[in-house]
Short mmCIF file of C-alpha atoms and ligand atoms in Angstrom, two decimals:
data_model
loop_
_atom_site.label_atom_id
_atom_site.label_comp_id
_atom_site.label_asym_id
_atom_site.label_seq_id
_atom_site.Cartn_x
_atom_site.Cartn_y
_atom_site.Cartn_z
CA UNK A 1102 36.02 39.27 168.01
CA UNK A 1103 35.68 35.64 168.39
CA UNK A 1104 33.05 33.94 169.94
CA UNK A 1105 33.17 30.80 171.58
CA UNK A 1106 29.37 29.16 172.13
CA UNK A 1107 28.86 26.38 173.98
CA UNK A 1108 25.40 24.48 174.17
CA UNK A 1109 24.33 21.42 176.55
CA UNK A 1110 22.86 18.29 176.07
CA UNK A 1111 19.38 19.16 177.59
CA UNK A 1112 18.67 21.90 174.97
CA UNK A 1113 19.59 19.76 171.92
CA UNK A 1114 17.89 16.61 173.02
CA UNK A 1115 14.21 15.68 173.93
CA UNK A 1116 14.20 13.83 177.28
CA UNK A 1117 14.85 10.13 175.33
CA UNK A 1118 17.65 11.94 173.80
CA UNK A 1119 16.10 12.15 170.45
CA UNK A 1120 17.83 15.23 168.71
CA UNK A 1121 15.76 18.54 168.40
CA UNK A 1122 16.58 19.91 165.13
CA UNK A 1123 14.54 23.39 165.79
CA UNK A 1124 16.51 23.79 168.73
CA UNK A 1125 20.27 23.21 167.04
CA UNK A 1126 18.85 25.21 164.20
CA UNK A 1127 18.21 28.48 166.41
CA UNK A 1128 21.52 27.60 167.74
CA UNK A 1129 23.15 27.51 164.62
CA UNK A 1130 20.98 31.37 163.14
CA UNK A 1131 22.80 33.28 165.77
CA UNK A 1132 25.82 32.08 164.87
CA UNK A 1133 25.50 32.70 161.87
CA UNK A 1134 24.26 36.43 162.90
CA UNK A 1135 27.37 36.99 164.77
CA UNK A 1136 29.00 35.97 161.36
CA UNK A 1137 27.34 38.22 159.32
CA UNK A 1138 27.94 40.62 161.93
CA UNK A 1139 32.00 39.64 161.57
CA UNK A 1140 32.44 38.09 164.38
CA UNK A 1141 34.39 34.67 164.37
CA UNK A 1142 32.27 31.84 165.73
CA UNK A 1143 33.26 28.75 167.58
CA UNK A 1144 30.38 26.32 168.29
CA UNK A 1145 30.85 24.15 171.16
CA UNK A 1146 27.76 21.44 171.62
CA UNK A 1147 27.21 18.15 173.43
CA UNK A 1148 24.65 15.65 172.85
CA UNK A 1149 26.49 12.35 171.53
CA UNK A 1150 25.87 10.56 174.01
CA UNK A 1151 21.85 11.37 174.54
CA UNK A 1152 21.45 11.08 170.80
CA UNK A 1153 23.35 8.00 170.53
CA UNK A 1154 20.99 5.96 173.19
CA UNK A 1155 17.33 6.59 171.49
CA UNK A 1156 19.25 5.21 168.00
CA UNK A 1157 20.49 1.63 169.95
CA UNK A 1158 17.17 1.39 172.02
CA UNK A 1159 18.85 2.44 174.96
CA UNK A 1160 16.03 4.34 176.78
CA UNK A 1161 14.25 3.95 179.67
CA UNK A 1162 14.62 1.60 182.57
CA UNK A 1163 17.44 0.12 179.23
CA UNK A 1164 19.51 3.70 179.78
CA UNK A 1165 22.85 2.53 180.89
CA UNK A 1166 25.03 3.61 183.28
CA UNK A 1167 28.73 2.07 182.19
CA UNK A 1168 31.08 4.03 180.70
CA UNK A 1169 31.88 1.88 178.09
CA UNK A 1170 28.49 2.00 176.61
CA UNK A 1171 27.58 5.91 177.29
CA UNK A 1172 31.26 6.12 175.12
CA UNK A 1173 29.60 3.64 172.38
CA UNK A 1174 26.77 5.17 172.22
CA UNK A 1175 28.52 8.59 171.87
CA UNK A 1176 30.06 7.03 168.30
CA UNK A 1177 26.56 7.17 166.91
CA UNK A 1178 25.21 10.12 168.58
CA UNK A 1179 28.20 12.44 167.51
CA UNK A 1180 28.09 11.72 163.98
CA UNK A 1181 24.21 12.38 164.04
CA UNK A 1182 24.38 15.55 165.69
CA UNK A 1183 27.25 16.58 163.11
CA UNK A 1184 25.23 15.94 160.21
CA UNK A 1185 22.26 18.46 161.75
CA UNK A 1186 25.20 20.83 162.26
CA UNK A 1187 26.45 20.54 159.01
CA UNK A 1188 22.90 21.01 157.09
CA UNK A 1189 21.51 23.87 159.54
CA UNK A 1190 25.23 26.04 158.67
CA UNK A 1191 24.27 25.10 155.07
CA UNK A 1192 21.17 26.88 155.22
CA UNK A 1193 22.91 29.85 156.19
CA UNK A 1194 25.18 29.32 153.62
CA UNK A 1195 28.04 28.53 156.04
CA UNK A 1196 30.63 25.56 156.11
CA UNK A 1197 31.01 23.68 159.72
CA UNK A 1198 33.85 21.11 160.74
CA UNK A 1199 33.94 18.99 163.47
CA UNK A 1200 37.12 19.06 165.86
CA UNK A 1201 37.06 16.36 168.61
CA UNK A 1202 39.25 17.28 171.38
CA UNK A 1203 40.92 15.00 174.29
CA UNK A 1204 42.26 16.40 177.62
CA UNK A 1205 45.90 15.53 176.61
CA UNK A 1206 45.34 17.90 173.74
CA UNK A 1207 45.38 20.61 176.23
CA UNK A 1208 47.31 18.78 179.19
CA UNK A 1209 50.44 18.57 176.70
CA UNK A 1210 51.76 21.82 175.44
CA UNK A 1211 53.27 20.86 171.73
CA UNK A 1212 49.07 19.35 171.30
CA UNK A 1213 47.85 22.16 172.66
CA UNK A 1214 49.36 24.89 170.22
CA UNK A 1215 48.45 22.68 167.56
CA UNK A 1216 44.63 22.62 168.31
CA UNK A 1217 44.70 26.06 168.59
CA UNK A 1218 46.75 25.95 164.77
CA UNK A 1219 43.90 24.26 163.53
CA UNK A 1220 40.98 25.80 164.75
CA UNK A 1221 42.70 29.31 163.71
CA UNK A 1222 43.28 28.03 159.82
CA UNK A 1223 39.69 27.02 160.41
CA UNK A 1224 38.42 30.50 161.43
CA UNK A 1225 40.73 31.90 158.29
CA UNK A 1226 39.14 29.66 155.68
CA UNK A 1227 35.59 30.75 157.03
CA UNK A 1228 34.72 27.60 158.60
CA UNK A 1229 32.45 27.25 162.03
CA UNK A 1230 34.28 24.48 164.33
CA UNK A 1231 31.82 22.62 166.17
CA UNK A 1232 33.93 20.91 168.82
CA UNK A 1233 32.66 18.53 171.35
CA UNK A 1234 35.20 15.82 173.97
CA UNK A 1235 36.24 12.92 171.95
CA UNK A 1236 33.62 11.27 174.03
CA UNK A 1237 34.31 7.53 171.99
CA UNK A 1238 38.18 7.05 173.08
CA UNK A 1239 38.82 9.63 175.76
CA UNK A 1240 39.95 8.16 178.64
CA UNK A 1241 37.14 7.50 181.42
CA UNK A 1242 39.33 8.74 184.24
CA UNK A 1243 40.91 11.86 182.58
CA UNK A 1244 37.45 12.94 180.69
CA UNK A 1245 36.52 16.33 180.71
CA UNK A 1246 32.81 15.07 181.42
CA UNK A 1247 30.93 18.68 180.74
CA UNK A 1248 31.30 20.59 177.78
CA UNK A 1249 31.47 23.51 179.90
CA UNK A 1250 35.34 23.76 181.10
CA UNK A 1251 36.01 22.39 177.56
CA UNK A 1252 34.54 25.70 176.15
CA UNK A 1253 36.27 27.84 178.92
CA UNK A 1254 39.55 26.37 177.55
CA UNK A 1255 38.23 26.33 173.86
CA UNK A 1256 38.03 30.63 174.61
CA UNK A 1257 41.40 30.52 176.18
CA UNK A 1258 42.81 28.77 173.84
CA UNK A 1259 41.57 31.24 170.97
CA UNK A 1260 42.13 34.38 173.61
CA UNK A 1261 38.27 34.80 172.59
CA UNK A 1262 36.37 38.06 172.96
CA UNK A 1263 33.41 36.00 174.74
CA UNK A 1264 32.38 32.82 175.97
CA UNK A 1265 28.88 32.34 175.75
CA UNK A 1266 27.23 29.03 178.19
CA UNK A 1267 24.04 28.58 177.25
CA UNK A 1268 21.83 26.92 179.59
CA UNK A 1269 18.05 25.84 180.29
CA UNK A 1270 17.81 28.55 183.08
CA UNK A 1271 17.91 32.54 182.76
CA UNK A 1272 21.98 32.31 184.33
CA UNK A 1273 23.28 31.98 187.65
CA UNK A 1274 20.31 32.51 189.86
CA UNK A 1275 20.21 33.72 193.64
CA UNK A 1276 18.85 30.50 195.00
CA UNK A 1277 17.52 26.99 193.12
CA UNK A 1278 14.18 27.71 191.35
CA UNK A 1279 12.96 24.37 192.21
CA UNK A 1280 13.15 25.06 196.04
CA UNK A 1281 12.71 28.85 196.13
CA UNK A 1282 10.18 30.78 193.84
CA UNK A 1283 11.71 33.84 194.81
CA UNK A 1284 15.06 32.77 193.51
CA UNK A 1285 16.00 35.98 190.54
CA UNK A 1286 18.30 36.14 188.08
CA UNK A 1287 22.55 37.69 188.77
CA UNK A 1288 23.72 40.21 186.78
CA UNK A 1289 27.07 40.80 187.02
CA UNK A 1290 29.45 38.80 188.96
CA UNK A 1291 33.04 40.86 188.99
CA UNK A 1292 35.05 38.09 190.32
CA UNK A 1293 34.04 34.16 191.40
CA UNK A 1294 34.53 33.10 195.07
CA UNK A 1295 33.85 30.54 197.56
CA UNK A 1296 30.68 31.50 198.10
CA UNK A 1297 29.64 31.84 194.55
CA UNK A 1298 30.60 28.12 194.16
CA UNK A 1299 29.19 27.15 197.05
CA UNK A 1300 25.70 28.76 195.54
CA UNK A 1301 26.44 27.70 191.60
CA UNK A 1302 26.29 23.81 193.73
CA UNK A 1303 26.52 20.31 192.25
CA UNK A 1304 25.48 18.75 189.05
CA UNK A 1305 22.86 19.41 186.74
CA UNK A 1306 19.88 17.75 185.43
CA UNK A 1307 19.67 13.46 184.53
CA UNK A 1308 20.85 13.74 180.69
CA UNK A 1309 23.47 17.09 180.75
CA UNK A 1310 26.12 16.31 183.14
CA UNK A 1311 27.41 19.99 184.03
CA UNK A 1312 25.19 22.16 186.02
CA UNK A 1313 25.75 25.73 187.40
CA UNK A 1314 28.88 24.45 189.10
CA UNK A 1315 30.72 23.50 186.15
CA UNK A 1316 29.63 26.92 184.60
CA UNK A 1317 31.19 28.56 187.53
CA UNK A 1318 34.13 27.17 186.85
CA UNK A 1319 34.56 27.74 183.46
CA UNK A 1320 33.53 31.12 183.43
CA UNK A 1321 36.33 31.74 185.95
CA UNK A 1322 39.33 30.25 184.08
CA UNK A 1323 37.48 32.77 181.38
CA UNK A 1324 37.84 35.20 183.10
CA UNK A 1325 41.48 34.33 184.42
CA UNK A 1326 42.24 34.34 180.70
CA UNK A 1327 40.94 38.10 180.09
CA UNK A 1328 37.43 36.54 178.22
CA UNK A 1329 34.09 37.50 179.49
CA UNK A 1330 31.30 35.18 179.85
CA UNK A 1331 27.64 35.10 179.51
CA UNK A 1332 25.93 32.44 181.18
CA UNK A 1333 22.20 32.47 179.88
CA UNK A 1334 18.95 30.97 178.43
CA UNK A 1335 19.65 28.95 175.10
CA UNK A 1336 15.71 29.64 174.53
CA UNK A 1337 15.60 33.69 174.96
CA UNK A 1338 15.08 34.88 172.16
CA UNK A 1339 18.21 36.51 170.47
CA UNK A 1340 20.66 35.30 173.28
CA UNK A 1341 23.79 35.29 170.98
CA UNK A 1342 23.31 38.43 169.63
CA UNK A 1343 22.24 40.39 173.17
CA UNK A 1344 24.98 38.65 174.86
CA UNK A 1345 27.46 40.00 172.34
CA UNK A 1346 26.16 43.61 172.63
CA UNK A 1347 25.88 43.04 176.57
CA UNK A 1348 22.29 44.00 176.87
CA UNK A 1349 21.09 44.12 180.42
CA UNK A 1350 19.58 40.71 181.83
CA UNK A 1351 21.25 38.87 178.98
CA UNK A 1352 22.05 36.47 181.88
CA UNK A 1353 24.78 36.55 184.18
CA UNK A 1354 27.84 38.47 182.82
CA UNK A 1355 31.21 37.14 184.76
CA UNK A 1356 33.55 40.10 183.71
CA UNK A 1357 37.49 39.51 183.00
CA UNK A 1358 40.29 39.85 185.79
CA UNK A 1359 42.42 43.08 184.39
CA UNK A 1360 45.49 41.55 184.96
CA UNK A 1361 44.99 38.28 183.36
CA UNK A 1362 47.42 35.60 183.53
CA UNK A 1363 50.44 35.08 180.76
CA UNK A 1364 49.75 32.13 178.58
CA UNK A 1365 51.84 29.71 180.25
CA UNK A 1366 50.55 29.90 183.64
CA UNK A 1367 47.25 29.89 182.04
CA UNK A 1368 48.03 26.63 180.68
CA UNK A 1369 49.37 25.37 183.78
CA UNK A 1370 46.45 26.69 185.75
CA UNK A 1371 43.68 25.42 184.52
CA UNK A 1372 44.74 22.74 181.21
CA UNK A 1373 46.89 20.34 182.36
CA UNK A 1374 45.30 18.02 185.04
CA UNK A 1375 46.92 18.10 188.14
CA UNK A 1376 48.36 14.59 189.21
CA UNK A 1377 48.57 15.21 192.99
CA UNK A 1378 48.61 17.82 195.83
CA UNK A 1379 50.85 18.96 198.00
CA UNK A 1380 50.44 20.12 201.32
CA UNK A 1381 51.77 23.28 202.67
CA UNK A 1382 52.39 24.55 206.18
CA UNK A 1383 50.78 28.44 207.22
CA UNK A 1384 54.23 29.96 206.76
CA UNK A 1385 54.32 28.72 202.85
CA UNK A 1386 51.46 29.80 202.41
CA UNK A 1387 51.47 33.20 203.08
CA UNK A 1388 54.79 33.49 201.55
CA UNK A 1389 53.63 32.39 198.14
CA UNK A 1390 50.12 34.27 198.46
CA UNK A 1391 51.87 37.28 198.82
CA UNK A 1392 55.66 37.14 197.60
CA UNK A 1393 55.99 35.19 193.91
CA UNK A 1394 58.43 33.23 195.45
CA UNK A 1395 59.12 29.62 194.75
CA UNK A 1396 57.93 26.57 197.08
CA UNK A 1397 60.33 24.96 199.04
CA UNK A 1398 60.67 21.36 200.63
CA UNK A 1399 60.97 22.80 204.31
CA UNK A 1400 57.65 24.38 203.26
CA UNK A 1401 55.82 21.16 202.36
CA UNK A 1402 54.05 18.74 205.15
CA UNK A 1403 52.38 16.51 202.89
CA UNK A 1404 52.14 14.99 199.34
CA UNK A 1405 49.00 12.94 198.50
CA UNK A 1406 49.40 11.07 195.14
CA UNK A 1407 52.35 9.37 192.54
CA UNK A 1408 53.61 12.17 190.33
CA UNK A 1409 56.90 12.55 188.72
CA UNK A 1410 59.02 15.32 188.21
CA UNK A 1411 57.37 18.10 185.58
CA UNK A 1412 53.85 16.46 186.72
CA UNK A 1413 51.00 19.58 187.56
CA UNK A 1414 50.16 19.31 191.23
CA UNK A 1415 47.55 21.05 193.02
CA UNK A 1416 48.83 23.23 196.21
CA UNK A 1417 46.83 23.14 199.23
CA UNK A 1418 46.76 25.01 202.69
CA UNK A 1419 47.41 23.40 206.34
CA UNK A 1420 43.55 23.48 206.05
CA UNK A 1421 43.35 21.47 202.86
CA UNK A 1422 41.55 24.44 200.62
CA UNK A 1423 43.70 24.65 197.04
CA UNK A 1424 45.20 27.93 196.77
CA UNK A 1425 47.80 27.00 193.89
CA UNK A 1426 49.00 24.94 191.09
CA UNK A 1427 52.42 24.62 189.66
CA UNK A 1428 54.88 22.17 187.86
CA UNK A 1429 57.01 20.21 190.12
CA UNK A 1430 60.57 19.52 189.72
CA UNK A 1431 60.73 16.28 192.34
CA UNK A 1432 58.51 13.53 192.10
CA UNK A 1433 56.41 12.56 194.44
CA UNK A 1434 58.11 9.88 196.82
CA UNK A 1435 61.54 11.72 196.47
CA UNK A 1436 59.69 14.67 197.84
CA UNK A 1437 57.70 12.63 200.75
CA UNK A 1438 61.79 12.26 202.15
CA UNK A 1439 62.47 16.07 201.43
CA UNK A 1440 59.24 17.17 203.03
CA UNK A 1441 60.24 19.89 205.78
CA UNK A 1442 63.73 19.73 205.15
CA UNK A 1443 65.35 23.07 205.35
CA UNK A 1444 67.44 24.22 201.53
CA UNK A 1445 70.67 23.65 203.75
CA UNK A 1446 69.78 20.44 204.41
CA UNK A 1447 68.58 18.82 201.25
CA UNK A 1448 70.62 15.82 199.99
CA UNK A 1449 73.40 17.15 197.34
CA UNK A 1450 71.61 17.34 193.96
CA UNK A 1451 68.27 17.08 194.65
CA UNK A 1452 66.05 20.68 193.29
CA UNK A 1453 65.95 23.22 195.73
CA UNK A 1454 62.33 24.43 194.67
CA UNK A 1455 59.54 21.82 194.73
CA UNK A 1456 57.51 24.43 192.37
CA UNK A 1457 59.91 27.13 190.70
CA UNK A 1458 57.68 30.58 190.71
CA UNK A 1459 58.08 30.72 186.65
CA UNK A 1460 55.65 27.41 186.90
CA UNK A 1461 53.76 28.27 189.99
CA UNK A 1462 50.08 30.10 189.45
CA UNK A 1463 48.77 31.17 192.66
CA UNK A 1464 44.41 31.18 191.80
CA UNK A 1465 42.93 32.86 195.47
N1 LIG B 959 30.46 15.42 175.59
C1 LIG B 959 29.22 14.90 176.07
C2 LIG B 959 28.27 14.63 174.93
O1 LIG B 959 28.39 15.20 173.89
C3 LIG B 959 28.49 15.80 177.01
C4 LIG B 959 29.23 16.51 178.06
C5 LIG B 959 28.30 17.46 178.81
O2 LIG B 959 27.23 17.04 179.23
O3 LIG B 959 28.67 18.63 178.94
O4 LIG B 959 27.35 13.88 175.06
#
């Protein structure tokens, strides 16, 4: 099966973002287990832009905080971290290739199926893709920002057997660690809620930039996509190899939805960045909850954003909670005059579906 492995910032880096070679090596010796074991394996790592800082003195109270400079410095950290990549596959006797991947090449279909060409011919010719964001160009407002829902895409992209998120705690715990001691380890989590987001919380530590919440998050679309994930320790011990044979307290396992989605509204549901949201009214909502039907205009109340027609929006309730996301036909300030408007109504021409069910996912 393939493996998708993604690690953070805080395991590969000391706290001045120096890189730690031991710990990218013991990284890189599982993956190459899995290999030997048959398994294709994707690396996904951050760190360019820690390992870039300690290299242009940029440390302490100098540690800056623009985007333009974090980008810089990613320029020298990625190359850096590449090279310890590159020599610790060697070792095992194993060729590595960096891929460098954008938002757009997910948000826009014809760049999404070829990333996924390439990092398939890479998988064929034996190579281990180590893919991290294009961290130098990407655009600040559009940026991924954690590796995390980058290798929850990565795994749906390759319709991967496992996404593994490795972590500086044991998984998704019950409670923080640092507030209660009695906080222990989750096992199994069959499907991700409100509440479990509400408990995975905000952001993680000063130098990573992800945190449980993010984890959450991509180990739902994973699962959404039909790919397990393992959440865990990047120092236990054997991780990859324990999470691939799903021994017990690995971490926490989120298991797949059965019916997971077709690849389109996978692609609409969780890669292409939603430009706006529309507000629904009770009646829409249930309807498209429970009926795969199509969103109307007499359906809508509000529309927050500028969006054009074919733009992703998100769908939200009369109480504002996102329930949906779909491709509109109308853009956004045609729609603001259609809002409400019953189908017999609607000015000759204009679409009778705001979101056609065909590009509508529906995400409870
Ligand atoms: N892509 C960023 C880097 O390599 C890190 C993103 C993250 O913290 O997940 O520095």
């Amino acid at each position: 099966m393939i493996v998708v492995a993604k690690i953070g910032t805080s395991s590969v880096t000391d706290d001045d973002g120096w890189i730690d070679e031991g710990a990218i090596e013991g990284f890189v010796a599982g993956l190459a287990g899995l290999r030997a074991a048959g398994h294709d394996v994707v690396a996904v790592t951050s760190g360019a832009v820690a390992a870039g800082l300690p290299v242009l003195g940029l440390v302490g109270d100098r540690r800056p905080r623009d985007a333009q400079t974090l980008q810089a410095a990613s320029a020298v950290g990625q190359g850096r971290l590449m090279g310890v990549y590159d020599r610790a596959f060697a070792a095992h006797g194993v060729i590595s290739g960096q891929v460098l991947l954008a938002p757009l090449d997910f948000g826009v279909r014809s760049q999404y199926l070829h990333a996924r060409g390439t990092l398939r011919r890479l998988l064929e010719l034996g190579v281990v893709p180590v893919i991290n964001e294009n961290d130098a160009i990407a655009d600040d407002e559009i940026r991924f920002g954690d590796n995390d829902r980058l290798a929850g895409l990565v795994a749906h992209l390759l319709d991967a057997g496992l996404l593994v998120l490795l972590t500086d705690t044991a998984g998704i715990l019950t409670a923080d660690p640092r507030l209660d001691p009695s906080a222990s380890l989750i096992e199994e989590i069959v499907q991700v809620d409100h509440a479990l987001e509400a408990l995975a919380g905000g952001a993680g530590t000063a130098r990573g930039s992800g945190g449980m919440a993010s984890k959450v998050a991509a180990a739902k679309m994973a699962a959404w996509s039909g790919v397990r994930t393992v959440i865990a320790s990047s120092s236990r011990p054997g991780v990859l190899a324990d999470a691939v044979a799903g021994v017990p307290g690995v971490g926490t396992v989120v298991l797949p939805r059965e019916a997971k989605l077709p690849a389109r509204k996978l692609w609409i549901g969780f890669a292409v960045p939603a430009a706006g949201t529309v507000r629904v009214d009770d009646g829409a909502r249930r309807a498209l909850l429970e009926r795969n039907v199509s969103l109307l205009p007499a359906g809508v109340v509000a529309v927050d954003g500028s969006f054009e027609a074919d733009a992703a929006v998100e769908v939200a309730g009369p109480d504002g909670t996102v329930f949906a996301k779909g491709l509109v036909r109308v853009g956004a300030s045609l729609l603001r005059t259609l809002a409400g408007r019953r189908t017999a109504d609607l000015p000759e021409g204009t679409p009778h579906e705001v979101v056609h069910r065909d590009d509508l996912v529906v995400l409870p």
